[in-house]
Amino acid sequence: MTRPYVLLSVAVSVDGHIDDLSAVRFPLSNAEDFDCVDQIRAESGAILIGAETVRTDNPRLLVNCAERRSDRVASGRPEYPLKVTVTRSGELSRELKFWHCGGRKLVYTTDSGEQALELGDLADVVSLGEAIDFGALLDDLGSRGVDRLMVEGGASIHTAFLAAGLADEVRMAVAPMLIGQAAAPRFLQPAEFPGGPARRFHLEDVVKLGDVAVLRYFPKVTSG
């Protein structure tokens, strides 16, 4: 069984935050970067976000460009990538936009979360047992033919993939601004990461998109 290639996608401020403390999502990226993210979505077999991001941002999580969707169909793929979320508790409302647009949806959860979910035919639900095992999650996606998985957050999900050594690539868009709020969310949470703080990732490239710098890191490759 082949696991999908895992790409973590994140936009951060210069001081390392992914959002501010306001009730509305803070826009860090610019139009050029949003378009690149749309392209990466179109190239992916599945897009994954955590349940907290689903509840907080209420995203549709779509490929917005009609031409890119047409290209997917022409190549024999579904119009939209599989939309995936992960929830331990199963506390996800049926009214969220996530369920009501795009293509197929898939939920990974725990045994207790599966009992709490009341989604009906809105999504397929897979229990991973008493706890979320992200390796088992990737195995299941691979068995479904998913070749590339794009992970768009939030912090606990990105942390879990990196702590388990499961991320192949990190795409980090750095926005030229400072949030300056100590309690504002950051890209990652504290964790024990493979190799510890002294290990350096391989930097594949840096691209300038308007006023945003996009860095591509390969976490499984040690720099130098």
PDB file of C-alpha atoms in Angstrom:
ATOM      1  CA  MET A   1       0.000   0.000   0.000  1.00  0.00           C
ATOM      2  CA  THR A   2       1.349   3.430  -0.979  1.00  0.00           C
ATOM      3  CA  ARG A   3       0.662   6.359   1.299  1.00  0.00           C
ATOM      4  CA  PRO A   4      -0.090   9.707  -0.356  1.00  0.00           C
ATOM      5  CA  TYR A   5       2.513  12.440  -0.646  1.00  0.00           C
ATOM      6  CA  VAL A   6       1.745  14.841   2.231  1.00  0.00           C
ATOM      7  CA  LEU A   7       2.061  18.593   1.702  1.00  0.00           C
ATOM      8  CA  LEU A   8       1.389  20.956   4.602  1.00  0.00           C
ATOM      9  CA  SER A   9       0.246  24.390   3.425  1.00  0.00           C
ATOM     10  CA  VAL A  10       0.317  27.405   5.732  1.00  0.00           C
ATOM     11  CA  ALA A  11       0.457  31.198   5.614  1.00  0.00           C
ATOM     12  CA  VAL A  12       2.183  32.940   8.525  1.00  0.00           C
ATOM     13  CA  SER A  13       3.010  36.473   9.584  1.00  0.00           C
ATOM     14  CA  VAL A  14       6.644  37.483  10.069  1.00  0.00           C
ATOM     15  CA  ASP A  15       6.165  36.898  13.816  1.00  0.00           C
ATOM     16  CA  GLY A  16       4.887  33.362  13.201  1.00  0.00           C
ATOM     17  CA  HIS A  17       1.120  33.644  13.601  1.00  0.00           C
ATOM     18  CA  ILE A  18      -1.529  32.104  11.322  1.00  0.00           C
ATOM     19  CA  ASP A  19      -4.378  34.353  12.464  1.00  0.00           C
ATOM     20  CA  ASP A  20      -5.213  37.157  14.875  1.00  0.00           C
ATOM     21  CA  LEU A  21      -7.701  37.121  17.762  1.00  0.00           C
ATOM     22  CA  SER A  22     -10.623  38.717  15.923  1.00  0.00           C
ATOM     23  CA  ALA A  23     -13.795  36.784  15.128  1.00  0.00           C
ATOM     24  CA  VAL A  24     -13.142  37.037  11.372  1.00  0.00           C
ATOM     25  CA  ARG A  25     -10.369  35.115   9.614  1.00  0.00           C
ATOM     26  CA  PHE A  26      -7.364  37.417   9.164  1.00  0.00           C
ATOM     27  CA  PRO A  27      -6.157  37.474   5.504  1.00  0.00           C
ATOM     28  CA  LEU A  28      -2.401  36.861   5.471  1.00  0.00           C
ATOM     29  CA  SER A  29      -1.899  35.878   1.821  1.00  0.00           C
ATOM     30  CA  ASN A  30      -2.329  37.942  -1.323  1.00  0.00           C
ATOM     31  CA  ALA A  31      -4.119  37.215  -4.607  1.00  0.00           C
ATOM     32  CA  GLU A  32      -1.062  35.597  -6.228  1.00  0.00           C
ATOM     33  CA  ASP A  33      -0.589  33.205  -3.342  1.00  0.00           C
ATOM     34  CA  PHE A  34      -4.287  32.348  -3.148  1.00  0.00           C
ATOM     35  CA  ASP A  35      -4.134  31.420  -6.838  1.00  0.00           C
ATOM     36  CA  CYS A  36      -1.137  29.160  -6.242  1.00  0.00           C
ATOM     37  CA  VAL A  37      -2.961  27.479  -3.365  1.00  0.00           C
ATOM     38  CA  ASP A  38      -5.918  26.895  -5.697  1.00  0.00           C
ATOM     39  CA  GLN A  39      -3.536  25.240  -8.188  1.00  0.00           C
ATOM     40  CA  ILE A  40      -2.138  22.958  -5.488  1.00  0.00           C
ATOM     41  CA  ARG A  41      -5.663  22.016  -4.454  1.00  0.00           C
ATOM     42  CA  ALA A  42      -6.430  21.134  -8.076  1.00  0.00           C
ATOM     43  CA  GLU A  43      -3.353  18.872  -8.206  1.00  0.00           C
ATOM     44  CA  SER A  44      -4.291  17.059  -4.975  1.00  0.00           C
ATOM     45  CA  GLY A  45      -6.233  13.864  -4.512  1.00  0.00           C
ATOM     46  CA  ALA A  46      -7.543  15.054  -1.154  1.00  0.00           C
ATOM     47  CA  ILE A  47      -7.521  18.168   1.042  1.00  0.00           C
ATOM     48  CA  LEU A  48      -7.551  17.810   4.831  1.00  0.00           C
ATOM     49  CA  ILE A  49      -8.375  20.246   7.617  1.00  0.00           C
ATOM     50  CA  GLY A  50      -9.034  19.660  11.290  1.00  0.00           C
ATOM     51  CA  ALA A  51     -12.451  19.869  12.889  1.00  0.00           C
ATOM     52  CA  GLU A  52     -11.567  23.032  14.812  1.00  0.00           C
ATOM     53  CA  THR A  53     -10.776  24.793  11.528  1.00  0.00           C
ATOM     54  CA  VAL A  54     -14.045  23.529  10.046  1.00  0.00           C
ATOM     55  CA  ARG A  55     -15.973  24.934  13.016  1.00  0.00           C
ATOM     56  CA  THR A  56     -14.065  28.223  13.310  1.00  0.00           C
ATOM     57  CA  ASP A  57     -13.586  29.214   9.655  1.00  0.00           C
ATOM     58  CA  ASN A  58     -16.588  27.369   8.160  1.00  0.00           C
ATOM     59  CA  PRO A  59     -14.742  27.008   4.809  1.00  0.00           C
ATOM     60  CA  ARG A  60     -16.072  25.523   1.586  1.00  0.00           C
ATOM     61  CA  LEU A  61     -12.581  24.189   0.728  1.00  0.00           C
ATOM     62  CA  LEU A  62     -12.997  24.129  -3.053  1.00  0.00           C
ATOM     63  CA  VAL A  63     -10.963  24.422  -6.237  1.00  0.00           C
ATOM     64  CA  ASN A  64     -12.236  27.837  -7.312  1.00  0.00           C
ATOM     65  CA  CYS A  65     -10.890  27.975 -10.884  1.00  0.00           C
ATOM     66  CA  ALA A  66     -13.371  26.428 -13.337  1.00  0.00           C
ATOM     67  CA  GLU A  67     -10.611  25.673 -15.864  1.00  0.00           C
ATOM     68  CA  ARG A  68      -8.662  23.704 -13.268  1.00  0.00           C
ATOM     69  CA  ARG A  69     -11.759  21.732 -12.366  1.00  0.00           C
ATOM     70  CA  SER A  70     -12.343  20.999 -16.059  1.00  0.00           C
ATOM     71  CA  ASP A  71      -8.757  19.818 -16.400  1.00  0.00           C
ATOM     72  CA  ARG A  72      -9.310  17.418 -13.498  1.00  0.00           C
ATOM     73  CA  VAL A  73     -12.371  15.944 -15.176  1.00  0.00           C
ATOM     74  CA  ALA A  74     -10.572  15.695 -18.531  1.00  0.00           C
ATOM     75  CA  SER A  75      -7.793  13.706 -16.863  1.00  0.00           C
ATOM     76  CA  GLY A  76     -10.302  11.247 -15.393  1.00  0.00           C
ATOM     77  CA  ARG A  77     -10.359  12.650 -11.873  1.00  0.00           C
ATOM     78  CA  PRO A  78     -13.376  13.955  -9.935  1.00  0.00           C
ATOM     79  CA  GLU A  79     -14.149  17.653 -10.412  1.00  0.00           C
ATOM     80  CA  TYR A  80     -13.130  18.336  -6.801  1.00  0.00           C
ATOM     81  CA  PRO A  81     -10.576  16.614  -4.561  1.00  0.00           C
ATOM     82  CA  LEU A  82     -11.855  14.489  -1.710  1.00  0.00           C
ATOM     83  CA  LYS A  83     -12.491  16.730   1.327  1.00  0.00           C
ATOM     84  CA  VAL A  84     -11.260  15.245   4.598  1.00  0.00           C
ATOM     85  CA  THR A  85     -11.589  16.306   8.212  1.00  0.00           C
ATOM     86  CA  VAL A  86     -10.421  14.806  11.500  1.00  0.00           C
ATOM     87  CA  THR A  87     -12.380  14.949  14.764  1.00  0.00           C
ATOM     88  CA  ARG A  88     -11.841  13.192  18.054  1.00  0.00           C
ATOM     89  CA  SER A  89     -15.130  14.292  19.601  1.00  0.00           C
ATOM     90  CA  GLY A  90     -17.428  14.026  16.589  1.00  0.00           C
ATOM     91  CA  GLU A  91     -18.819  17.490  17.339  1.00  0.00           C
ATOM     92  CA  LEU A  92     -19.499  18.740  13.822  1.00  0.00           C
ATOM     93  CA  SER A  93     -22.744  20.408  12.788  1.00  0.00           C
ATOM     94  CA  ARG A  94     -24.596  19.270   9.675  1.00  0.00           C
ATOM     95  CA  GLU A  95     -25.072  22.953   8.765  1.00  0.00           C
ATOM     96  CA  LEU A  96     -21.400  23.687   8.081  1.00  0.00           C
ATOM     97  CA  LYS A  97     -20.507  24.699   4.505  1.00  0.00           C
ATOM     98  CA  PHE A  98     -17.894  21.954   4.368  1.00  0.00           C
ATOM     99  CA  TRP A  99     -20.600  19.327   3.755  1.00  0.00           C
ATOM    100  CA  HIS A 100     -22.756  21.156   1.232  1.00  0.00           C
ATOM    101  CA  CYS A 101     -20.477  21.966  -1.711  1.00  0.00           C
ATOM    102  CA  GLY A 102     -17.725  20.267  -3.647  1.00  0.00           C
ATOM    103  CA  GLY A 103     -17.402  16.526  -4.085  1.00  0.00           C
ATOM    104  CA  ARG A 104     -17.032  13.616  -1.682  1.00  0.00           C
ATOM    105  CA  LYS A 105     -16.345  14.127   2.031  1.00  0.00           C
ATOM    106  CA  LEU A 106     -14.601  11.843   4.483  1.00  0.00           C
ATOM    107  CA  VAL A 107     -14.351  12.051   8.280  1.00  0.00           C
ATOM    108  CA  TYR A 108     -11.728  10.302  10.389  1.00  0.00           C
ATOM    109  CA  THR A 109     -12.661   9.993  14.031  1.00  0.00           C
ATOM    110  CA  THR A 110     -12.455   7.842  17.153  1.00  0.00           C
ATOM    111  CA  ASP A 111     -14.887   5.147  18.303  1.00  0.00           C
ATOM    112  CA  SER A 112     -16.606   7.638  20.625  1.00  0.00           C
ATOM    113  CA  GLY A 113     -16.577  10.328  17.939  1.00  0.00           C
ATOM    114  CA  GLU A 114     -18.239   7.979  15.474  1.00  0.00           C
ATOM    115  CA  GLN A 115     -21.119   7.490  17.897  1.00  0.00           C
ATOM    116  CA  ALA A 116     -21.510  11.271  18.307  1.00  0.00           C
ATOM    117  CA  LEU A 117     -21.500  12.107  14.587  1.00  0.00           C
ATOM    118  CA  GLU A 118     -24.900  12.566  12.983  1.00  0.00           C
ATOM    119  CA  LEU A 119     -24.025  13.316   9.365  1.00  0.00           C
ATOM    120  CA  GLY A 120     -26.201  10.794   7.584  1.00  0.00           C
ATOM    121  CA  ASP A 121     -25.239  10.593   3.915  1.00  0.00           C
ATOM    122  CA  LEU A 122     -23.236  13.868   3.975  1.00  0.00           C
ATOM    123  CA  ALA A 123     -19.903  12.057   4.433  1.00  0.00           C
ATOM    124  CA  ASP A 124     -18.212   8.710   4.820  1.00  0.00           C
ATOM    125  CA  VAL A 125     -17.044   8.145   8.398  1.00  0.00           C
ATOM    126  CA  VAL A 126     -14.033   6.039   9.404  1.00  0.00           C
ATOM    127  CA  SER A 127     -13.170   5.283  13.028  1.00  0.00           C
ATOM    128  CA  LEU A 128      -9.473   4.856  13.753  1.00  0.00           C
ATOM    129  CA  GLY A 129     -10.106   3.311  17.175  1.00  0.00           C
ATOM    130  CA  GLU A 130      -9.645   4.868  20.599  1.00  0.00           C
ATOM    131  CA  ALA A 131      -7.310   7.600  19.283  1.00  0.00           C
ATOM    132  CA  ILE A 132      -6.435   9.273  15.988  1.00  0.00           C
ATOM    133  CA  ASP A 133      -3.519   7.455  14.329  1.00  0.00           C
ATOM    134  CA  PHE A 134      -2.307   9.636  11.458  1.00  0.00           C
ATOM    135  CA  GLY A 135      -0.266   6.817   9.971  1.00  0.00           C
ATOM    136  CA  ALA A 136      -3.404   4.661   9.792  1.00  0.00           C
ATOM    137  CA  LEU A 137      -5.224   7.636   8.292  1.00  0.00           C
ATOM    138  CA  LEU A 138      -2.649   7.842   5.480  1.00  0.00           C
ATOM    139  CA  ASP A 139      -2.861   4.090   4.939  1.00  0.00           C
ATOM    140  CA  ASP A 140      -6.604   4.355   4.502  1.00  0.00           C
ATOM    141  CA  LEU A 141      -6.300   7.277   2.085  1.00  0.00           C
ATOM    142  CA  GLY A 142      -3.739   5.313   0.087  1.00  0.00           C
ATOM    143  CA  SER A 143      -6.125   2.376  -0.136  1.00  0.00           C
ATOM    144  CA  ARG A 144      -8.692   4.791  -1.602  1.00  0.00           C
ATOM    145  CA  GLY A 145      -6.265   5.811  -4.361  1.00  0.00           C
ATOM    146  CA  VAL A 146      -5.322   9.227  -2.951  1.00  0.00           C
ATOM    147  CA  ASP A 147      -1.885  10.061  -4.336  1.00  0.00           C
ATOM    148  CA  ARG A 148      -1.377  13.585  -2.927  1.00  0.00           C
ATOM    149  CA  LEU A 149      -2.778  14.956   0.327  1.00  0.00           C
ATOM    150  CA  MET A 150      -2.839  18.709   0.923  1.00  0.00           C
ATOM    151  CA  VAL A 151      -3.128  19.580   4.631  1.00  0.00           C
ATOM    152  CA  GLU A 152      -4.386  23.102   5.340  1.00  0.00           C
ATOM    153  CA  GLY A 153      -4.424  23.119   9.131  1.00  0.00           C
ATOM    154  CA  GLY A 154      -4.971  23.985  11.797  1.00  0.00           C
ATOM    155  CA  ALA A 155      -2.100  24.033  14.241  1.00  0.00           C
ATOM    156  CA  SER A 156      -2.873  20.738  16.005  1.00  0.00           C
ATOM    157  CA  ILE A 157      -3.168  18.903  12.672  1.00  0.00           C
ATOM    158  CA  HIS A 158       0.074  20.335  11.265  1.00  0.00           C
ATOM    159  CA  THR A 159       1.806  19.525  14.551  1.00  0.00           C
ATOM    160  CA  ALA A 160       0.556  15.933  14.494  1.00  0.00           C
ATOM    161  CA  PHE A 161       1.846  15.264  10.971  1.00  0.00           C
ATOM    162  CA  LEU A 162       5.274  16.781  11.684  1.00  0.00           C
ATOM    163  CA  ALA A 163       5.654  15.164  15.113  1.00  0.00           C
ATOM    164  CA  ALA A 164       4.921  11.767  13.567  1.00  0.00           C
ATOM    165  CA  GLY A 165       7.393  12.370  10.730  1.00  0.00           C
ATOM    166  CA  LEU A 166       4.653  12.050   8.123  1.00  0.00           C
ATOM    167  CA  ALA A 167       4.969  15.334   6.204  1.00  0.00           C
ATOM    168  CA  ASP A 168       6.870  15.234   2.901  1.00  0.00           C
ATOM    169  CA  GLU A 169       6.708  18.968   2.225  1.00  0.00           C
ATOM    170  CA  VAL A 170       5.897  22.205   4.034  1.00  0.00           C
ATOM    171  CA  ARG A 171       4.773  25.117   1.880  1.00  0.00           C
ATOM    172  CA  MET A 172       5.028  28.251   4.002  1.00  0.00           C
ATOM    173  CA  ALA A 173       3.862  31.622   2.694  1.00  0.00           C
ATOM    174  CA  VAL A 174       5.361  34.400   4.821  1.00  0.00           C
ATOM    175  CA  ALA A 175       3.298  37.595   4.809  1.00  0.00           C
ATOM    176  CA  PRO A 176       4.990  40.978   5.477  1.00  0.00           C
ATOM    177  CA  MET A 177       3.045  41.854   8.605  1.00  0.00           C
ATOM    178  CA  LEU A 178       3.155  41.484  12.369  1.00  0.00           C
ATOM    179  CA  ILE A 179       0.202  40.207  14.408  1.00  0.00           C
ATOM    180  CA  GLY A 180       1.779  41.070  17.752  1.00  0.00           C
ATOM    181  CA  GLN A 181      -0.764  39.196  19.895  1.00  0.00           C
ATOM    182  CA  ALA A 182       0.779  36.682  22.279  1.00  0.00           C
ATOM    183  CA  ALA A 183      -2.329  34.495  22.371  1.00  0.00           C
ATOM    184  CA  ALA A 184      -2.916  34.504  18.602  1.00  0.00           C
ATOM    185  CA  PRO A 185      -2.650  31.034  16.991  1.00  0.00           C
ATOM    186  CA  ARG A 186       0.645  29.876  15.565  1.00  0.00           C
ATOM    187  CA  PHE A 187       1.605  27.404  12.858  1.00  0.00           C
ATOM    188  CA  LEU A 188       2.674  24.698  15.318  1.00  0.00           C
ATOM    189  CA  GLN A 189       2.106  23.699  18.917  1.00  0.00           C
ATOM    190  CA  PRO A 190       4.851  22.481  21.268  1.00  0.00           C
ATOM    191  CA  ALA A 191       5.823  18.867  20.518  1.00  0.00           C
ATOM    192  CA  GLU A 192       8.741  16.456  20.283  1.00  0.00           C
ATOM    193  CA  PHE A 193       9.703  16.537  16.609  1.00  0.00           C
ATOM    194  CA  PRO A 194      11.971  13.997  14.872  1.00  0.00           C
ATOM    195  CA  GLY A 195      15.615  14.940  15.372  1.00  0.00           C
ATOM    196  CA  GLY A 196      14.871  17.655  17.912  1.00  0.00           C
ATOM    197  CA  PRO A 197      15.604  21.378  17.584  1.00  0.00           C
ATOM    198  CA  ALA A 198      19.088  20.909  16.123  1.00  0.00           C
ATOM    199  CA  ARG A 199      17.826  19.148  12.986  1.00  0.00           C
ATOM    200  CA  ARG A 200      17.581  21.386   9.904  1.00  0.00           C
ATOM    201  CA  PHE A 201      15.077  20.789   7.090  1.00  0.00           C
ATOM    202  CA  HIS A 202      16.103  20.870   3.454  1.00  0.00           C
ATOM    203  CA  LEU A 203      14.987  24.131   1.813  1.00  0.00           C
ATOM    204  CA  GLU A 204      13.973  23.293  -1.752  1.00  0.00           C
ATOM    205  CA  ASP A 205      13.219  26.785  -3.030  1.00  0.00           C
ATOM    206  CA  VAL A 206      11.925  30.290  -2.287  1.00  0.00           C
ATOM    207  CA  VAL A 207       9.499  32.135  -4.583  1.00  0.00           C
ATOM    208  CA  LYS A 208       8.435  35.783  -4.419  1.00  0.00           C
ATOM    209  CA  LEU A 209       4.704  36.290  -5.035  1.00  0.00           C
ATOM    210  CA  GLY A 210       4.072  40.015  -4.823  1.00  0.00           C
ATOM    211  CA  ASP A 211       4.855  40.912  -1.224  1.00  0.00           C
ATOM    212  CA  VAL A 212       4.720  37.287  -0.007  1.00  0.00           C
ATOM    213  CA  ALA A 213       7.696  34.909   0.169  1.00  0.00           C
ATOM    214  CA  VAL A 214       6.846  31.233  -0.330  1.00  0.00           C
ATOM    215  CA  LEU A 215       9.303  28.723   1.158  1.00  0.00           C
ATOM    216  CA  ARG A 216       9.225  25.011   0.348  1.00  0.00           C
ATOM    217  CA  TYR A 217      10.794  22.737   2.964  1.00  0.00           C
ATOM    218  CA  PHE A 218      11.251  18.939   2.810  1.00  0.00           C
ATOM    219  CA  PRO A 219      11.078  17.799   6.485  1.00  0.00           C
ATOM    220  CA  LYS A 220      12.204  14.229   5.756  1.00  0.00           C
ATOM    221  CA  VAL A 221      15.469  15.479   4.233  1.00  0.00           C
ATOM    222  CA  THR A 222      18.171  16.869   6.533  1.00  0.00           C
ATOM    223  CA  SER A 223      19.894  20.034   5.328  1.00  0.00           C
ATOM    224  CA  GLY A 224      23.545  19.719   4.359  1.00  0.00           C
TER     225      GLY A 224
END
